[in-house]
Every structure is written in structure tokens, then in C-alpha cells.
PDB file of C-alpha atoms in Angstrom:
ATOM      1  CA  UNK H   1       8.665 -12.160  -9.603  1.00 83.00           C
ATOM      2  CA  UNK H   2       5.136 -11.472  -8.366  1.00 88.00           C
ATOM      3  CA  UNK H   3       3.097  -9.191 -10.600  1.00 93.00           C
ATOM      4  CA  UNK H   4      -0.235  -7.371 -10.328  1.00 97.00           C
ATOM      5  CA  UNK H   5      -1.914  -5.672 -13.287  1.00 97.00           C
ATOM      6  CA  UNK H   6      -4.974  -3.507 -12.784  1.00 98.00           C
ATOM      7  CA  UNK H   7      -7.348  -2.221 -15.412  1.00 97.00           C
ATOM      8  CA  UNK H   8      -8.494   0.248 -16.361  1.00 97.00           C
ATOM      9  CA  UNK H   9      -5.908   2.676 -14.988  1.00 96.00           C
ATOM     10  CA  UNK H  10      -8.515   5.408 -14.810  1.00 97.00           C
ATOM     11  CA  UNK H  11     -12.263   5.609 -15.105  1.00 96.00           C
ATOM     12  CA  UNK H  12     -14.789   8.440 -15.068  1.00 98.00           C
ATOM     13  CA  UNK H  13     -18.426   7.650 -14.334  1.00 97.00           C
ATOM     14  CA  UNK H  14     -21.582   9.467 -13.304  1.00 97.00           C
ATOM     15  CA  UNK H  15     -23.187   9.104  -9.914  1.00 97.00           C
ATOM     16  CA  UNK H  16     -25.447   6.068  -9.824  1.00 97.00           C
ATOM     17  CA  UNK H  17     -23.416   4.072 -12.341  1.00 97.00           C
ATOM     18  CA  UNK H  18     -22.059   0.608 -11.570  1.00 98.00           C
ATOM     19  CA  UNK H  19     -18.346   0.022 -12.099  1.00 98.00           C
ATOM     20  CA  UNK H  20     -16.146  -3.062 -12.294  1.00 98.00           C
ATOM     21  CA  UNK H  21     -12.436  -2.832 -11.559  1.00 98.00           C
ATOM     22  CA  UNK H  22     -10.124  -5.611 -12.662  1.00 98.00           C
ATOM     23  CA  UNK H  23      -7.028  -7.127 -11.133  1.00 98.00           C
ATOM     24  CA  UNK H  24      -4.958  -9.923 -12.656  1.00 97.00           C
ATOM     25  CA  UNK H  25      -1.930 -11.388 -10.990  1.00 97.00           C
ATOM     26  CA  UNK H  26       1.006 -13.738 -11.192  1.00 94.00           C
ATOM     27  CA  UNK H  27       2.403 -15.188  -7.984  1.00 90.00           C
ATOM     28  CA  UNK H  28       4.548 -18.166  -7.115  1.00 86.00           C
ATOM     29  CA  UNK H  29       2.753 -19.282  -3.961  1.00 87.00           C
ATOM     30  CA  UNK H  30      -0.615 -17.567  -3.509  1.00 90.00           C
ATOM     31  CA  UNK H  31      -1.754 -16.707  -0.013  1.00 90.00           C
ATOM     32  CA  UNK H  32      -4.325 -13.932  -0.416  1.00 92.00           C
ATOM     33  CA  UNK H  33      -5.438 -10.958  -2.518  1.00 95.00           C
ATOM     34  CA  UNK H  34      -6.338  -7.644  -0.950  1.00 95.00           C
ATOM     35  CA  UNK H  35      -8.171  -4.524  -2.116  1.00 97.00           C
ATOM     36  CA  UNK H  36      -7.471  -1.085  -0.692  1.00 96.00           C
ATOM     37  CA  UNK H  37      -9.059   2.322  -1.296  1.00 97.00           C
ATOM     38  CA  UNK H  38      -6.631   5.239  -1.404  1.00 96.00           C
ATOM     39  CA  UNK H  39      -8.041   8.713  -0.921  1.00 92.00           C
ATOM     40  CA  UNK H  40      -5.378  11.399  -0.799  1.00 82.00           C
ATOM     41  CA  UNK H  41      -2.526   9.339   0.647  1.00 83.00           C
ATOM     42  CA  UNK H  42      -3.609   6.710   3.195  1.00 90.00           C
ATOM     43  CA  UNK H  43      -4.825   3.392   1.748  1.00 93.00           C
ATOM     44  CA  UNK H  44      -7.687   1.872   3.724  1.00 93.00           C
ATOM     45  CA  UNK H  45      -8.486  -1.833   3.747  1.00 93.00           C
ATOM     46  CA  UNK H  46     -11.532  -3.039   1.831  1.00 96.00           C
ATOM     47  CA  UNK H  47     -11.373  -6.806   1.335  1.00 94.00           C
ATOM     48  CA  UNK H  48      -9.139  -9.810   1.682  1.00 94.00           C
ATOM     49  CA  UNK H  49      -9.835 -12.790  -0.564  1.00 95.00           C
ATOM     50  CA  UNK H  50      -8.335 -16.229  -0.181  1.00 92.00           C
ATOM     51  CA  UNK H  51     -10.840 -18.626  -1.777  1.00 85.00           C
ATOM     52  CA  UNK H  52     -12.211 -18.757  -5.294  1.00 86.00           C
ATOM     53  CA  UNK H  53     -15.836 -18.018  -5.974  1.00 85.00           C
ATOM     54  CA  UNK H  54     -16.757 -16.638  -2.573  1.00 87.00           C
ATOM     55  CA  UNK H  55     -18.036 -13.083  -2.843  1.00 91.00           C
ATOM     56  CA  UNK H  56     -17.065 -10.599  -0.169  1.00 93.00           C
ATOM     57  CA  UNK H  57     -19.557  -7.778   0.274  1.00 95.00           C
ATOM     58  CA  UNK H  58     -19.619  -4.514   2.172  1.00 95.00           C
ATOM     59  CA  UNK H  59     -22.485  -2.189   1.415  1.00 96.00           C
ATOM     60  CA  UNK H  60     -22.305  -1.213  -2.252  1.00 98.00           C
ATOM     61  CA  UNK H  61     -18.890  -2.807  -2.717  1.00 98.00           C
ATOM     62  CA  UNK H  62     -18.276  -6.440  -3.508  1.00 97.00           C
ATOM     63  CA  UNK H  63     -15.332  -8.504  -4.682  1.00 97.00           C
ATOM     64  CA  UNK H  64     -14.664 -11.986  -5.927  1.00 96.00           C
ATOM     65  CA  UNK H  65     -11.572 -14.031  -6.694  1.00 95.00           C
ATOM     66  CA  UNK H  66     -10.904 -16.565  -9.444  1.00 94.00           C
ATOM     67  CA  UNK H  67      -7.771 -18.526  -8.543  1.00 89.00           C
ATOM     68  CA  UNK H  68      -7.928 -20.625 -11.688  1.00 91.00           C
ATOM     69  CA  UNK H  69      -7.888 -17.632 -14.048  1.00 91.00           C
ATOM     70  CA  UNK H  70      -5.749 -15.556 -11.636  1.00 94.00           C
ATOM     71  CA  UNK H  71      -7.916 -12.470 -11.358  1.00 95.00           C
ATOM     72  CA  UNK H  72     -10.221 -10.586  -9.074  1.00 97.00           C
ATOM     73  CA  UNK H  73     -12.883  -7.948  -9.646  1.00 97.00           C
ATOM     74  CA  UNK H  74     -14.141  -5.178  -7.433  1.00 98.00           C
ATOM     75  CA  UNK H  75     -17.696  -4.010  -8.093  1.00 98.00           C
ATOM     76  CA  UNK H  76     -19.195  -0.774  -6.902  1.00 98.00           C
ATOM     77  CA  UNK H  77     -22.924  -0.277  -7.438  1.00 98.00           C
ATOM     78  CA  UNK H  78     -24.828   3.018  -7.331  1.00 98.00           C
ATOM     79  CA  UNK H  79     -21.578   4.997  -7.232  1.00 98.00           C
ATOM     80  CA  UNK H  80     -21.356   8.196  -5.206  1.00 97.00           C
ATOM     81  CA  UNK H  81     -18.897  11.083  -5.383  1.00 97.00           C
ATOM     82  CA  UNK H  82     -17.352   9.766  -2.163  1.00 96.00           C
ATOM     83  CA  UNK H  83     -16.252   6.666  -4.053  1.00 97.00           C
ATOM     84  CA  UNK H  84     -13.770   8.787  -6.007  1.00 97.00           C
ATOM     85  CA  UNK H  85     -10.359   7.392  -5.120  1.00 97.00           C
ATOM     86  CA  UNK H  86      -7.565   5.142  -6.323  1.00 97.00           C
ATOM     87  CA  UNK H  87      -8.370   1.472  -5.810  1.00 98.00           C
ATOM     88  CA  UNK H  88      -5.323  -0.695  -5.183  1.00 97.00           C
ATOM     89  CA  UNK H  89      -5.099  -4.444  -5.602  1.00 97.00           C
ATOM     90  CA  UNK H  90      -2.312  -6.333  -3.824  1.00 96.00           C
ATOM     91  CA  UNK H  91      -1.156  -9.915  -3.786  1.00 94.00           C
ATOM     92  CA  UNK H  92       0.384 -11.702  -0.832  1.00 91.00           C
ATOM     93  CA  UNK H  93       2.416 -14.890  -1.319  1.00 89.00           C
ATOM     94  CA  UNK H  94       3.473 -17.384   1.255  1.00 84.00           C
ATOM     95  CA  UNK H  95       7.074 -16.515   2.165  1.00 75.00           C
ATOM     96  CA  UNK H  96       9.297 -16.603   5.212  1.00 67.00           C
ATOM     97  CA  UNK H  97       7.815 -16.907   8.667  1.00 66.00           C
ATOM     98  CA  UNK H  98       6.216 -13.627   9.657  1.00 68.00           C
ATOM     99  CA  UNK H  99       6.980 -11.950   6.330  1.00 72.00           C
ATOM    100  CA  UNK H 100       4.025 -10.232   4.663  1.00 77.00           C
ATOM    101  CA  UNK H 101       5.430  -8.708   1.488  1.00 83.00           C
ATOM    102  CA  UNK H 102       2.467  -7.276  -0.408  1.00 90.00           C
ATOM    103  CA  UNK H 103       2.943  -6.547  -4.109  1.00 92.00           C
ATOM    104  CA  UNK H 104       0.620  -3.774  -5.252  1.00 95.00           C
ATOM    105  CA  UNK H 105      -0.700  -2.929  -8.691  1.00 96.00           C
ATOM    106  CA  UNK H 106      -0.609   0.615 -10.035  1.00 96.00           C
ATOM    107  CA  UNK H 107      -4.203   1.169  -9.046  1.00 96.00           C
ATOM    108  CA  UNK H 108      -7.360   2.280 -10.826  1.00 97.00           C
ATOM    109  CA  UNK H 109      -8.230   5.940 -10.411  1.00 97.00           C
ATOM    110  CA  UNK H 110     -12.014   6.246 -10.202  1.00 98.00           C
ATOM    111  CA  UNK H 111     -13.675   9.629 -10.604  1.00 98.00           C
ATOM    112  CA  UNK H 112     -17.405   9.880  -9.938  1.00 98.00           C
ATOM    113  CA  UNK H 113     -19.014  13.057 -11.243  1.00 97.00           C
ATOM    114  CA  UNK H 114     -22.385  14.362 -10.076  1.00 94.00           C
TER     115      UNK H 114
ATOM    116  CA  UNK J   1      -8.682   4.238  18.257  1.00 62.00           C
ATOM    117  CA  UNK J   2      -5.797   6.443  17.136  1.00 78.00           C
ATOM    118  CA  UNK J   3      -4.411   5.618  13.722  1.00 92.00           C
ATOM    119  CA  UNK J   4      -0.863   5.426  12.437  1.00 96.00           C
ATOM    120  CA  UNK J   5       0.812   8.798  12.889  1.00 96.00           C
ATOM    121  CA  UNK J   6       3.469  10.078  10.511  1.00 97.00           C
ATOM    122  CA  UNK J   7       5.457  13.273  10.330  1.00 96.00           C
ATOM    123  CA  UNK J   8       6.229  15.493   8.620  1.00 96.00           C
ATOM    124  CA  UNK J   9       3.377  15.597   6.104  1.00 95.00           C
ATOM    125  CA  UNK J  10       5.531  17.253   3.452  1.00 96.00           C
ATOM    126  CA  UNK J  11       9.245  17.721   2.969  1.00 97.00           C
ATOM    127  CA  UNK J  12      11.162  19.513   0.229  1.00 97.00           C
ATOM    128  CA  UNK J  13      14.926  19.070   0.050  1.00 97.00           C
ATOM    129  CA  UNK J  14      17.706  19.415  -2.467  1.00 97.00           C
ATOM    130  CA  UNK J  15      19.501  16.394  -3.859  1.00 95.00           C
ATOM    131  CA  UNK J  16      22.369  15.118  -1.734  1.00 96.00           C
ATOM    132  CA  UNK J  17      20.713  16.404   1.440  1.00 97.00           C
ATOM    133  CA  UNK J  18      19.535  14.110   4.219  1.00 97.00           C
ATOM    134  CA  UNK J  19      15.974  13.603   5.415  1.00 97.00           C
ATOM    135  CA  UNK J  20      14.228  11.602   8.123  1.00 97.00           C
ATOM    136  CA  UNK J  21      10.635  10.471   8.523  1.00 97.00           C
ATOM    137  CA  UNK J  22       8.950   9.412  11.718  1.00 97.00           C
ATOM    138  CA  UNK J  23       6.156   6.890  12.327  1.00 97.00           C
ATOM    139  CA  UNK J  24       4.163   6.004  15.429  1.00 96.00           C
ATOM    140  CA  UNK J  25       2.106   2.839  14.853  1.00 96.00           C
ATOM    141  CA  UNK J  26      -1.217   1.904  16.372  1.00 95.00           C
ATOM    142  CA  UNK J  27      -0.749   0.943  19.997  1.00 93.00           C
ATOM    143  CA  UNK J  28      -0.102  -2.760  20.419  1.00 91.00           C
ATOM    144  CA  UNK J  29       0.753  -3.418  16.773  1.00 93.00           C
ATOM    145  CA  UNK J  30       3.903  -5.503  16.695  1.00 91.00           C
ATOM    146  CA  UNK J  31       4.500  -5.281  12.959  1.00 92.00           C
ATOM    147  CA  UNK J  32       5.545  -2.062  11.217  1.00 95.00           C
ATOM    148  CA  UNK J  33       6.176  -1.443   7.535  1.00 95.00           C
ATOM    149  CA  UNK J  34       7.652   1.340   5.436  1.00 97.00           C
ATOM    150  CA  UNK J  35       6.440   1.633   1.852  1.00 97.00           C
ATOM    151  CA  UNK J  36       7.540   3.942  -0.955  1.00 97.00           C
ATOM    152  CA  UNK J  37       4.900   5.103  -3.436  1.00 96.00           C
ATOM    153  CA  UNK J  38       6.132   6.893  -6.546  1.00 96.00           C
ATOM    154  CA  UNK J  39       3.535   8.944  -8.419  1.00 93.00           C
ATOM    155  CA  UNK J  40       1.369   6.705 -10.581  1.00 91.00           C
ATOM    156  CA  UNK J  41       2.639   3.499  -8.981  1.00 93.00           C
ATOM    157  CA  UNK J  42       1.437   1.240  -6.228  1.00 94.00           C
ATOM    158  CA  UNK J  43       3.228   1.210  -2.870  1.00 94.00           C
ATOM    159  CA  UNK J  44       6.467  -0.781  -2.745  1.00 94.00           C
ATOM    160  CA  UNK J  45       7.672  -2.370   0.483  1.00 93.00           C
ATOM    161  CA  UNK J  46      10.977  -1.043   1.765  1.00 96.00           C
ATOM    162  CA  UNK J  47      11.246  -2.725   5.166  1.00 95.00           C
ATOM    163  CA  UNK J  48       9.196  -4.757   7.634  1.00 93.00           C
ATOM    164  CA  UNK J  49       9.827  -4.817  11.400  1.00 93.00           C
ATOM    165  CA  UNK J  50       8.475  -7.306  13.908  1.00 90.00           C
ATOM    166  CA  UNK J  51       8.801  -5.565  17.267  1.00 88.00           C
ATOM    167  CA  UNK J  52      12.324  -4.112  17.014  1.00 83.00           C
ATOM    168  CA  UNK J  53      13.719  -6.752  14.659  1.00 90.00           C
ATOM    169  CA  UNK J  54      13.909  -6.588  10.859  1.00 92.00           C
ATOM    170  CA  UNK J  55      11.863  -9.289   9.097  1.00 90.00           C
ATOM    171  CA  UNK J  56      12.372  -8.188   5.486  1.00 89.00           C
ATOM    172  CA  UNK J  57      14.555  -5.412   4.076  1.00 92.00           C
ATOM    173  CA  UNK J  58      15.339  -7.005   0.735  1.00 89.00           C
ATOM    174  CA  UNK J  59      14.030  -4.003  -1.237  1.00 90.00           C
ATOM    175  CA  UNK J  60      15.629  -1.293   0.891  1.00 95.00           C
ATOM    176  CA  UNK J  61      18.448   0.540  -0.984  1.00 94.00           C
ATOM    177  CA  UNK J  62      20.876   0.139   1.869  1.00 94.00           C
ATOM    178  CA  UNK J  63      23.542   2.398   0.391  1.00 95.00           C
ATOM    179  CA  UNK J  64      21.357   5.422   1.147  1.00 97.00           C
ATOM    180  CA  UNK J  65      18.310   4.293   3.122  1.00 97.00           C
ATOM    181  CA  UNK J  66      18.271   3.206   6.747  1.00 97.00           C
ATOM    182  CA  UNK J  67      15.490   2.486   9.203  1.00 97.00           C
ATOM    183  CA  UNK J  68      15.260   1.657  12.847  1.00 95.00           C
ATOM    184  CA  UNK J  69      12.582   0.787  15.353  1.00 94.00           C
ATOM    185  CA  UNK J  70      14.131   1.209  18.747  1.00 81.00           C
ATOM    186  CA  UNK J  71      12.094  -0.216  21.637  1.00 84.00           C
ATOM    187  CA  UNK J  72       9.698  -1.814  19.167  1.00 83.00           C
ATOM    188  CA  UNK J  73       7.318   1.136  18.931  1.00 91.00           C
ATOM    189  CA  UNK J  74       8.192   4.297  16.932  1.00 95.00           C
ATOM    190  CA  UNK J  75      10.254   4.040  13.780  1.00 97.00           C
ATOM    191  CA  UNK J  76      12.362   6.389  11.695  1.00 97.00           C
ATOM    192  CA  UNK J  77      13.324   6.087   8.046  1.00 98.00           C
ATOM    193  CA  UNK J  78      16.322   8.059   6.823  1.00 98.00           C
ATOM    194  CA  UNK J  79      17.646   8.859   3.377  1.00 97.00           C
ATOM    195  CA  UNK J  80      21.229  10.052   3.090  1.00 96.00           C
ATOM    196  CA  UNK J  81      22.042  11.410   0.562  1.00 96.00           C
ATOM    197  CA  UNK J  82      18.770  11.912  -1.312  1.00 96.00           C
ATOM    198  CA  UNK J  83      18.481  11.560  -5.081  1.00 96.00           C
ATOM    199  CA  UNK J  84      15.902  13.003  -7.450  1.00 97.00           C
ATOM    200  CA  UNK J  85      14.341   9.557  -7.902  1.00 96.00           C
ATOM    201  CA  UNK J  86      13.574   9.367  -4.171  1.00 97.00           C
ATOM    202  CA  UNK J  87      10.710  11.827  -4.683  1.00 98.00           C
ATOM    203  CA  UNK J  88       7.690   9.854  -3.532  1.00 97.00           C
ATOM    204  CA  UNK J  89       5.183   9.404  -0.742  1.00 97.00           C
ATOM    205  CA  UNK J  90       6.592   7.368   2.134  1.00 98.00           C
ATOM    206  CA  UNK J  91       3.871   5.384   3.843  1.00 97.00           C
ATOM    207  CA  UNK J  92       4.120   3.737   7.217  1.00 97.00           C
ATOM    208  CA  UNK J  93       1.756   0.903   8.086  1.00 96.00           C
ATOM    209  CA  UNK J  94       1.240  -1.261  11.130  1.00 94.00           C
ATOM    210  CA  UNK J  95      -0.480  -4.531  11.844  1.00 92.00           C
ATOM    211  CA  UNK J  96      -1.305  -6.588  14.912  1.00 87.00           C
ATOM    212  CA  UNK J  97      -0.218  -9.573  12.833  1.00 78.00           C
ATOM    213  CA  UNK J  98      -1.405 -10.997   9.545  1.00 76.00           C
ATOM    214  CA  UNK J  99      -2.308  -9.518   6.235  1.00 80.00           C
ATOM    215  CA  UNK J 100      -4.463  -6.555   7.205  1.00 86.00           C
ATOM    216  CA  UNK J 101      -2.375  -3.388   7.287  1.00 91.00           C
ATOM    217  CA  UNK J 102      -3.346   0.008   8.664  1.00 93.00           C
ATOM    218  CA  UNK J 103      -1.655   2.856   6.816  1.00 95.00           C
ATOM    219  CA  UNK J 104      -0.714   6.340   7.914  1.00 95.00           C
ATOM    220  CA  UNK J 105      -1.260   9.426   5.771  1.00 94.00           C
ATOM    221  CA  UNK J 106       2.306   9.388   4.532  1.00 96.00           C
ATOM    222  CA  UNK J 107       5.084  11.890   4.042  1.00 97.00           C
ATOM    223  CA  UNK J 108       5.342  13.461   0.610  1.00 97.00           C
ATOM    224  CA  UNK J 109       8.995  13.997  -0.264  1.00 98.00           C
ATOM    225  CA  UNK J 110      10.120  16.240  -3.102  1.00 97.00           C
ATOM    226  CA  UNK J 111      13.806  16.177  -4.002  1.00 97.00           C
ATOM    227  CA  UNK J 112      14.871  19.126  -6.165  1.00 96.00           C
TER     228      UNK J 112
END
């Protein structure tokens, strides 16, 4: 069974701090790893990672995948209060044609205080 | 571009009652998903549609949950009868194809 473990489960930082969120996984037939940001209820897509060692970057957010050690990290630099959210990591295996069954972790709840 | 629309936003029912949720995906998105997110957990896939056909419903509790996507556009998810453990946020997502999903704001269900 595919498994995703995120750590820490919650984190409180001050504005301007840099944070690193962790995601480790177990999957039978890896296809990709995805990060989502969930504010209130709707998760929004951040990154999709398929290859080891290639950093994806978007503004102050960046992410990298290590397929040998089976983990990914999400970095946020110079945090702002608007970064407060739950960050979800999900794994996607190769499965049946057209099937995209994401397995999500429990998420890391990030709170950024002024 | 309009996002994924879901209704209602909130629903409170008593156990053993029935409830239905509605989802309108982004125009042109062939793939539609229903996820269940229990408090403190990540979303769990219930069912995936490709147009109006079911691709994956292996995690749908079929004794009480049903879903349909008539005409390959809107979808409804029904629970009948509801149990206390069904209290969760029900998220609908759509995709033009591939891994990137676009989620709606969800329906928060409380079963008392």
C-alpha cells in the first residue's frame, strides 16, 4: 500500500523565517510527487516532481525530490503571513490506464505570525 | 477562468439521513474526482470519472455511497444512509488530463 508521511505535522514561525517541510513516501511504482497548499478547504497546486535532484522553484517556494532516499522537501524562504496554510504532499504511482490515484499525507500546518 | 464549483458549502444532517453534493468542473475538463477529507487527514480518493465513465471507484463504500456524472459534465455524490464517521469535507477536483488537479472549495458535512 502506498504511504506518505509528512513532518512536522505543525509548525509556528515568525515572518521572515525560512522553513523546510518534509515528505517521505513508499510507493510500488513511482510516477510523480506533488505538493499542494490548502487554505481553508481548496488545495491549490504548487509543484510536481518526477526526477531526482532537479529543483522546482516558484518565487519564495522551492522543492526537490530524492528518489533514492524516497523523500521530498518544500522550502519557503522569507515567510509571510499569507503562507499560513496546510501543505499537502501526494504521491502518484503508475497504475491502470487513465487512473490517477493520488495518495496524500496528513499535511503540515504552517502558521506564520507577524 | 471559472474554477470548480461545489454546493452546498455546508451541510448538517442526522445519522441515517441522506445527503447529496453537487460539482461542476472546469469547462473542458474530462476527468473528475471526488475526495473525502476527514479532519486532520489528507484527502482520500473516492471515485474518478473520465467523461461519464468510472475509471476508479475502488475506495468508494458502495453500500452507502453512490456517484454519477451524467453527460460527462456535472457530478453528484450521494450518501444514503449517513453515518457519524462520514463527517468530513468532500472535495471535487477536475483535470484536463494528467496529474495536475484543480480542486473546488468543498462541502463540509457534519453528521450528528
